[in-house]
JSON list of C-alpha atoms in Angstrom, two decimals:
[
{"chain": "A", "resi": 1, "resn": "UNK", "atom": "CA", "xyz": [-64.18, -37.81, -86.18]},
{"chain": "A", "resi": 2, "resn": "UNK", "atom": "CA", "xyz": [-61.99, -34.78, -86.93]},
{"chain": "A", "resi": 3, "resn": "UNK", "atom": "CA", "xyz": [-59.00, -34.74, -85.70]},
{"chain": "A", "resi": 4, "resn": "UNK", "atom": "CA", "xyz": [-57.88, -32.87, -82.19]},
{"chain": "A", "resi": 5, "resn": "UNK", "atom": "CA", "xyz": [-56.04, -32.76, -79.90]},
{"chain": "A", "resi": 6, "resn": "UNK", "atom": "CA", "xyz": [-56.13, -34.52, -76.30]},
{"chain": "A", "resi": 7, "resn": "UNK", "atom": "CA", "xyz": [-54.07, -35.42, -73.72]},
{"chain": "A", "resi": 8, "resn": "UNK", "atom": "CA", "xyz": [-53.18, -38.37, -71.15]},
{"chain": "A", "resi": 9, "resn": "UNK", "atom": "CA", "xyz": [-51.42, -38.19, -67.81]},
{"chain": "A", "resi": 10, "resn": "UNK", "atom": "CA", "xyz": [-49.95, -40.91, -66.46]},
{"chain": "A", "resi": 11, "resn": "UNK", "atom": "CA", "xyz": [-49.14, -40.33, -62.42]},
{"chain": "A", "resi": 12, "resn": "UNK", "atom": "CA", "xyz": [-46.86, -42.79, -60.74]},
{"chain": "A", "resi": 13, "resn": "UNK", "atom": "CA", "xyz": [-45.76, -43.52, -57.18]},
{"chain": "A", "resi": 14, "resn": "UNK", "atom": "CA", "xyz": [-42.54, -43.95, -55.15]},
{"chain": "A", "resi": 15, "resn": "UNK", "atom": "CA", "xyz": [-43.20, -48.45, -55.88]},
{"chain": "A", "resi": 16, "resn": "UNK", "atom": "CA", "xyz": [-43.59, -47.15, -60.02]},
{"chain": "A", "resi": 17, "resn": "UNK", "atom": "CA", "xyz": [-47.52, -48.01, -59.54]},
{"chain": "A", "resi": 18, "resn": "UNK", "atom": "CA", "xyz": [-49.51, -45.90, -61.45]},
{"chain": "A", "resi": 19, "resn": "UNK", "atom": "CA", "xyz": [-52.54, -44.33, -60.74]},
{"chain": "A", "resi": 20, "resn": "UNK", "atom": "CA", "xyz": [-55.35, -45.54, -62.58]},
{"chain": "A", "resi": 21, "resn": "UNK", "atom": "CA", "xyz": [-58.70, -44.54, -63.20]},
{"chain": "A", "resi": 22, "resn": "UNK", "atom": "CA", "xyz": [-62.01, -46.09, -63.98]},
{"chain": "A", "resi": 23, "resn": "UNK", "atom": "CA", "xyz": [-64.19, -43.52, -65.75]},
{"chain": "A", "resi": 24, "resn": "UNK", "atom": "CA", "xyz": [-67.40, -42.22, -64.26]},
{"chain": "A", "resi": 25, "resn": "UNK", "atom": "CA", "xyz": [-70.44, -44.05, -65.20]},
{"chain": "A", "resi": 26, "resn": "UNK", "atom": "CA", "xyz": [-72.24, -41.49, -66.93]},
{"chain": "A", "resi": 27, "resn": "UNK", "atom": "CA", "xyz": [-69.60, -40.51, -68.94]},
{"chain": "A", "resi": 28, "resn": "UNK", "atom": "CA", "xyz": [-70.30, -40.07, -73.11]},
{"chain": "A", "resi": 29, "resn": "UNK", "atom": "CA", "xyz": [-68.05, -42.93, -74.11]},
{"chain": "A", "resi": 30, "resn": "UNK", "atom": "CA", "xyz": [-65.97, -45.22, -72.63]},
{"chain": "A", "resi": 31, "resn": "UNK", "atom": "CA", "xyz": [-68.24, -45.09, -69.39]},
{"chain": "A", "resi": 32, "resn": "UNK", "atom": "CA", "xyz": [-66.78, -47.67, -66.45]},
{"chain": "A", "resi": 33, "resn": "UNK", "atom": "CA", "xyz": [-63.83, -48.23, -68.56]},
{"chain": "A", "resi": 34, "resn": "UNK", "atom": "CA", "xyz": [-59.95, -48.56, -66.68]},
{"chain": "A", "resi": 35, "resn": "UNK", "atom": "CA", "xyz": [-58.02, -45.86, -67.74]},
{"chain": "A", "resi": 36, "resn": "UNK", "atom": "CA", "xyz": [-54.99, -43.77, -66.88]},
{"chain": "A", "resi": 37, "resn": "UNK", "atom": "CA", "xyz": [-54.34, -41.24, -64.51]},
{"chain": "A", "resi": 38, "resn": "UNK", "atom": "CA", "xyz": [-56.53, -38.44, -66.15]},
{"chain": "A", "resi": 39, "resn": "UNK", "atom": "CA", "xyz": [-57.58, -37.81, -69.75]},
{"chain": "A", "resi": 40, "resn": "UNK", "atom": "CA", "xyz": [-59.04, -34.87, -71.38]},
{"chain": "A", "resi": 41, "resn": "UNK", "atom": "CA", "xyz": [-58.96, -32.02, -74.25]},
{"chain": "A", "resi": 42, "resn": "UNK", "atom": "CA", "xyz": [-57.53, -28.84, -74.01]},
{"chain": "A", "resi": 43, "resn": "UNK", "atom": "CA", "xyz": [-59.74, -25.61, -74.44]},
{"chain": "A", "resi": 44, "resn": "UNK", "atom": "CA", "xyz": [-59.07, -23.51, -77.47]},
{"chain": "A", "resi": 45, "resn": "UNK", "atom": "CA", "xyz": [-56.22, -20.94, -77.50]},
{"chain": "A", "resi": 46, "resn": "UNK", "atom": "CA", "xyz": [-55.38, -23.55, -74.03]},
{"chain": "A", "resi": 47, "resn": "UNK", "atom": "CA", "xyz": [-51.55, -24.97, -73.72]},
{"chain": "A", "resi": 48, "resn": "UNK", "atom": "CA", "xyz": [-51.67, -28.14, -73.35]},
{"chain": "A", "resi": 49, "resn": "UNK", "atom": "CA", "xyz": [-49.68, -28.60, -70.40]},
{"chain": "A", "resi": 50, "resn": "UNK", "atom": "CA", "xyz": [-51.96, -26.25, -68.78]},
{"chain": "A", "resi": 51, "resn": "UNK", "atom": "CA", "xyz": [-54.84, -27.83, -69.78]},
{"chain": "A", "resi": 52, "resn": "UNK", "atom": "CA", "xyz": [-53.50, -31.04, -67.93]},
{"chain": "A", "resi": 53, "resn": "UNK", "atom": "CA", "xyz": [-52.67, -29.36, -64.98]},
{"chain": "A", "resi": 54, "resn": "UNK", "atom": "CA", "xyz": [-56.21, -28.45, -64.64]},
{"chain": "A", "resi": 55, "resn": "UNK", "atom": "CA", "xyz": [-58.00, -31.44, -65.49]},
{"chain": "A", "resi": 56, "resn": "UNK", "atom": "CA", "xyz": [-55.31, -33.50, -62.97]},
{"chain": "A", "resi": 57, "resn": "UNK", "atom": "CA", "xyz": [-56.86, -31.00, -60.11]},
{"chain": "A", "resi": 58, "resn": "UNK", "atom": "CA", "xyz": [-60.12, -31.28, -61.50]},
{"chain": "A", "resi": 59, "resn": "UNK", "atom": "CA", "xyz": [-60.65, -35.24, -62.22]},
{"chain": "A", "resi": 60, "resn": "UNK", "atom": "CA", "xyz": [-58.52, -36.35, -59.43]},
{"chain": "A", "resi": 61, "resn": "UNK", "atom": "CA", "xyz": [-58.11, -33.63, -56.45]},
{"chain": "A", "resi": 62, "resn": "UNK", "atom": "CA", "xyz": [-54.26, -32.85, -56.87]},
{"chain": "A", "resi": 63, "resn": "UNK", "atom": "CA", "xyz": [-51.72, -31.75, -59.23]},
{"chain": "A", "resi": 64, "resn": "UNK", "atom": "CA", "xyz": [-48.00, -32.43, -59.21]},
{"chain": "A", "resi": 65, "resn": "UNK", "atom": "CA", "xyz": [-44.75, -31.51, -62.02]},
{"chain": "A", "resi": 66, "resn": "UNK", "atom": "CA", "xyz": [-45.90, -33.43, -65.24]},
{"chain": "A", "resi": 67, "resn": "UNK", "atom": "CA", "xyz": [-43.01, -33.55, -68.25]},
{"chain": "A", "resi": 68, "resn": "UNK", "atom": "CA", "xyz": [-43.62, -34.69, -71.80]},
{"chain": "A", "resi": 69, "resn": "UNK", "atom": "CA", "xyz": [-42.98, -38.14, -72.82]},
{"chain": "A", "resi": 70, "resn": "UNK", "atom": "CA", "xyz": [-44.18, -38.31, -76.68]},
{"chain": "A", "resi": 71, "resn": "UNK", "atom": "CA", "xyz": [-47.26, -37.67, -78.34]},
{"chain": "A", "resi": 72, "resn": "UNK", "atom": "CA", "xyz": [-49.45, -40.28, -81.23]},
{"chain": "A", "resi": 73, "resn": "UNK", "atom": "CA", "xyz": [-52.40, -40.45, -83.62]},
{"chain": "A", "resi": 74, "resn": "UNK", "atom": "CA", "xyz": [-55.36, -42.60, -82.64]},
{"chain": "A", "resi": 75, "resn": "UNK", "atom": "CA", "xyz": [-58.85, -42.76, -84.32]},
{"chain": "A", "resi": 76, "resn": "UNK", "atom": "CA", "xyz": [-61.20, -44.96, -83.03]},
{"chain": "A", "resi": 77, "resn": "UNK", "atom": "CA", "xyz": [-65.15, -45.71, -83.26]},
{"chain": "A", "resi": 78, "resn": "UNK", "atom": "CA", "xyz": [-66.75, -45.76, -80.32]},
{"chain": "A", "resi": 79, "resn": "UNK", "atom": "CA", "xyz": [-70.29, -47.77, -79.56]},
{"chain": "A", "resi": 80, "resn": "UNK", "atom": "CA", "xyz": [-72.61, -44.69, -79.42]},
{"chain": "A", "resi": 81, "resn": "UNK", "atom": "CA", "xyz": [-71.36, -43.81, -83.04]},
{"chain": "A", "resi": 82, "resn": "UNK", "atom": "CA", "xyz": [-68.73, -41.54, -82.25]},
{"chain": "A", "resi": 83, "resn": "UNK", "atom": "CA", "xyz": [-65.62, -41.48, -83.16]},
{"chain": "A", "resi": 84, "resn": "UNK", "atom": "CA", "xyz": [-62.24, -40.20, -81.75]},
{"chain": "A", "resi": 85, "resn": "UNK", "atom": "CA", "xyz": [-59.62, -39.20, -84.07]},
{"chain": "A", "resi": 86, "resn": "UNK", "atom": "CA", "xyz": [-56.55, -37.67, -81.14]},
{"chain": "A", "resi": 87, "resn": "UNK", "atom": "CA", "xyz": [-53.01, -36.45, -81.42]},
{"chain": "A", "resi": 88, "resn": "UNK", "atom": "CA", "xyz": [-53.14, -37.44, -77.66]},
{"chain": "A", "resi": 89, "resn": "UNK", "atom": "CA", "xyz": [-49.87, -35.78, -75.76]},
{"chain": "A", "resi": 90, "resn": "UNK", "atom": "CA", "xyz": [-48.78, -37.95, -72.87]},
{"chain": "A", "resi": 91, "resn": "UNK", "atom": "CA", "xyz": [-47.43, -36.49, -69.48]},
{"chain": "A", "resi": 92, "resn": "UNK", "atom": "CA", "xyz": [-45.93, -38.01, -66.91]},
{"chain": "A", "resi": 93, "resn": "UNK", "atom": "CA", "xyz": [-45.60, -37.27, -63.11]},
{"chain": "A", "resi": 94, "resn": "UNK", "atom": "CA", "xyz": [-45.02, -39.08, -59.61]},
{"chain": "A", "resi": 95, "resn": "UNK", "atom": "CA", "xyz": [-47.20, -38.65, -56.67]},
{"chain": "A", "resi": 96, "resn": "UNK", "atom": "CA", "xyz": [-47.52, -40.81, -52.96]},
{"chain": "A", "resi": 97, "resn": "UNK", "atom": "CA", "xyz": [-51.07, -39.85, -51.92]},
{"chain": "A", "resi": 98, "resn": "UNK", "atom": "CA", "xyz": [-54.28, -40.66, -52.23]},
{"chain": "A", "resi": 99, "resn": "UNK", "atom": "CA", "xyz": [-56.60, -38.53, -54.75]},
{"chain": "A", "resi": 100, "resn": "UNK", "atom": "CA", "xyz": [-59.62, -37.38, -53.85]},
{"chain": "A", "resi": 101, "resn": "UNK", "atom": "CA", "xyz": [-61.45, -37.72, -56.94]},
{"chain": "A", "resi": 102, "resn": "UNK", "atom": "CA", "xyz": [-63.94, -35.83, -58.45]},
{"chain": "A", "resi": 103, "resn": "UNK", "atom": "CA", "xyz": [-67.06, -38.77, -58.98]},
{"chain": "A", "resi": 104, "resn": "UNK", "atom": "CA", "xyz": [-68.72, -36.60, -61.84]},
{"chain": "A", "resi": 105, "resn": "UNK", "atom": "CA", "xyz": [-65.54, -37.51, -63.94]},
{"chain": "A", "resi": 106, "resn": "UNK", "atom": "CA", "xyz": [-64.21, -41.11, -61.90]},
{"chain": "A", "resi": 107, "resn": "UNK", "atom": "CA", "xyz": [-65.55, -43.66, -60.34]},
{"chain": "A", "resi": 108, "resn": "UNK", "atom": "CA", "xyz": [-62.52, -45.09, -58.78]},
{"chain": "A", "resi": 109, "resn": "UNK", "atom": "CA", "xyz": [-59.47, -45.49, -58.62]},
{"chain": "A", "resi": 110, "resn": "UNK", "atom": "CA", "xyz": [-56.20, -48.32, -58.03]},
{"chain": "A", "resi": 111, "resn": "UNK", "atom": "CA", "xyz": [-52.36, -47.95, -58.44]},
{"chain": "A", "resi": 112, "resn": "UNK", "atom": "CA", "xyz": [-51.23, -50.72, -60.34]},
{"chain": "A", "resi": 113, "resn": "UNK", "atom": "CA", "xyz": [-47.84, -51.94, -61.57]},
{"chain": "A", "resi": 114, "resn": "UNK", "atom": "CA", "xyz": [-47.29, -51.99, -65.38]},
{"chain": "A", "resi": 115, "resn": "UNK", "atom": "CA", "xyz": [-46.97, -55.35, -65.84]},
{"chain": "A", "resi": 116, "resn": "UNK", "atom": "CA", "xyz": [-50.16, -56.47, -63.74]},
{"chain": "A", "resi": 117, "resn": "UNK", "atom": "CA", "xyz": [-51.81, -53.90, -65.88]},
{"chain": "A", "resi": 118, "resn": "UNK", "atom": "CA", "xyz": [-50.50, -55.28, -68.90]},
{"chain": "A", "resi": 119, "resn": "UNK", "atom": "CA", "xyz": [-51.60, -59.22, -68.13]},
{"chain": "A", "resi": 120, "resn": "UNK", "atom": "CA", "xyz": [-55.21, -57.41, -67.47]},
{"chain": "A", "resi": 121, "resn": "UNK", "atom": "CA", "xyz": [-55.13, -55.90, -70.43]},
{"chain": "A", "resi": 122, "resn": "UNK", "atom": "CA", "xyz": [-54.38, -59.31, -71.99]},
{"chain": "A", "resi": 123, "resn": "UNK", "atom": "CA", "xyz": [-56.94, -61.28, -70.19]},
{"chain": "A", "resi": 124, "resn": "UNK", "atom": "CA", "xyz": [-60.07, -58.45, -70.22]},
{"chain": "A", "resi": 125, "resn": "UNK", "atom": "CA", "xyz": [-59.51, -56.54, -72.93]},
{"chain": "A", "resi": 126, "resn": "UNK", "atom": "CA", "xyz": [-62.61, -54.64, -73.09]},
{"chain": "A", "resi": 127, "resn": "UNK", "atom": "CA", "xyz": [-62.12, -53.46, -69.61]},
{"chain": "A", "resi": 128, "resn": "UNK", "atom": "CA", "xyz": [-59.78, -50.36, -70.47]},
{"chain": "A", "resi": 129, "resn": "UNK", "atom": "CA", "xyz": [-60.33, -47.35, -72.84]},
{"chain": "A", "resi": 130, "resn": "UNK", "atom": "CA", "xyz": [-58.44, -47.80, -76.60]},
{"chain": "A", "resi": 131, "resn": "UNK", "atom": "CA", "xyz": [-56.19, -44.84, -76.16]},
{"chain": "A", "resi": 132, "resn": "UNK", "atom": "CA", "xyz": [-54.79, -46.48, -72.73]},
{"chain": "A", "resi": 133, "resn": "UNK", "atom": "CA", "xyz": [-54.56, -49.99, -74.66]},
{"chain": "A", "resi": 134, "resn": "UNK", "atom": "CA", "xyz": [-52.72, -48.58, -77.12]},
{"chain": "A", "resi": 135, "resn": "UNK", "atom": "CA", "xyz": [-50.02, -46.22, -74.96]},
{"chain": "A", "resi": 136, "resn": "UNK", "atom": "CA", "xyz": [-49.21, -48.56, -72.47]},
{"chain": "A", "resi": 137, "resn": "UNK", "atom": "CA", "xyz": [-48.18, -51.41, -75.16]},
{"chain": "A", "resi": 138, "resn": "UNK", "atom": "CA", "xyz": [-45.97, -48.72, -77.15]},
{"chain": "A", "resi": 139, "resn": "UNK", "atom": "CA", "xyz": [-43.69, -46.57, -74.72]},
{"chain": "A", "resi": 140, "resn": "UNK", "atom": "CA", "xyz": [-41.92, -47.70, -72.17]},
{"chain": "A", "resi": 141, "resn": "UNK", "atom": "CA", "xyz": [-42.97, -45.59, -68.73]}
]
């Protein structure tokens, strides 16, 4: 539960879909959960703009310009007794291919308009990771 810092890039296309991901199955929390484009920490002493850049290439096969939109506080308990406590940065960038993702990290993947991902959200709730629940209702992309 202490308090560190992460990051979450959110990739859209030329039709301002974005790229979402559903987290690999044998991930530590939030396994098989919807989520944005690519989430992760940065390493110590890492940027963390660089640190995105390589976990975009690494999670989902491709990397493209990413600029800062804002950056919020999030702690939340998580069902295997962890908790995440985040100052989680959020990137955004535009991209028209397919990824070619990385299945240790993702199990799939679907670009999705905002507001069909917000009336999911809505209806299945327990579907997407709290850190996407919470940026997508709060800034405007």
């Amino acid at each position: 539960g202490l308090l560190h810092r992460a990051f979450s890039i959110f990739v859209f296309n030329s039709k301002n879909e974005l790229l979402l991901q559903r987290r690999a199955l044998t991930k530590y929390h939030s396994a098989g959960l919807w989520t944005n484009t690519c989430c992760s920490h940065p390493r110590p002493e890492e940027e963390t703009i660089d640190a995105a850049h390589r976990r975009l290439k690494e999670e989902m096969g491709f990397d493209t310009e990413l600029n800062f939109k804002v950056k919020f506080l999030y702690k939340t308990p998580f069902e295997n007794g962890l908790t995440e406590h985040e100052l989680d940065y959020i990137f955004v960038g535009h991209y028209n291919l397919q990824p070619t993702i990385n299945h240790v990290e993702v199990d799939s993947f679907k670009w999705m308009s905002i507001d069909q991902i917000k009336q999911e959200i809505k209806s299945s709730p327990q579907n997407f990771t709290s850190w996407f629940k919470i940026a997508i209702n709060s800034f405007e992309f």
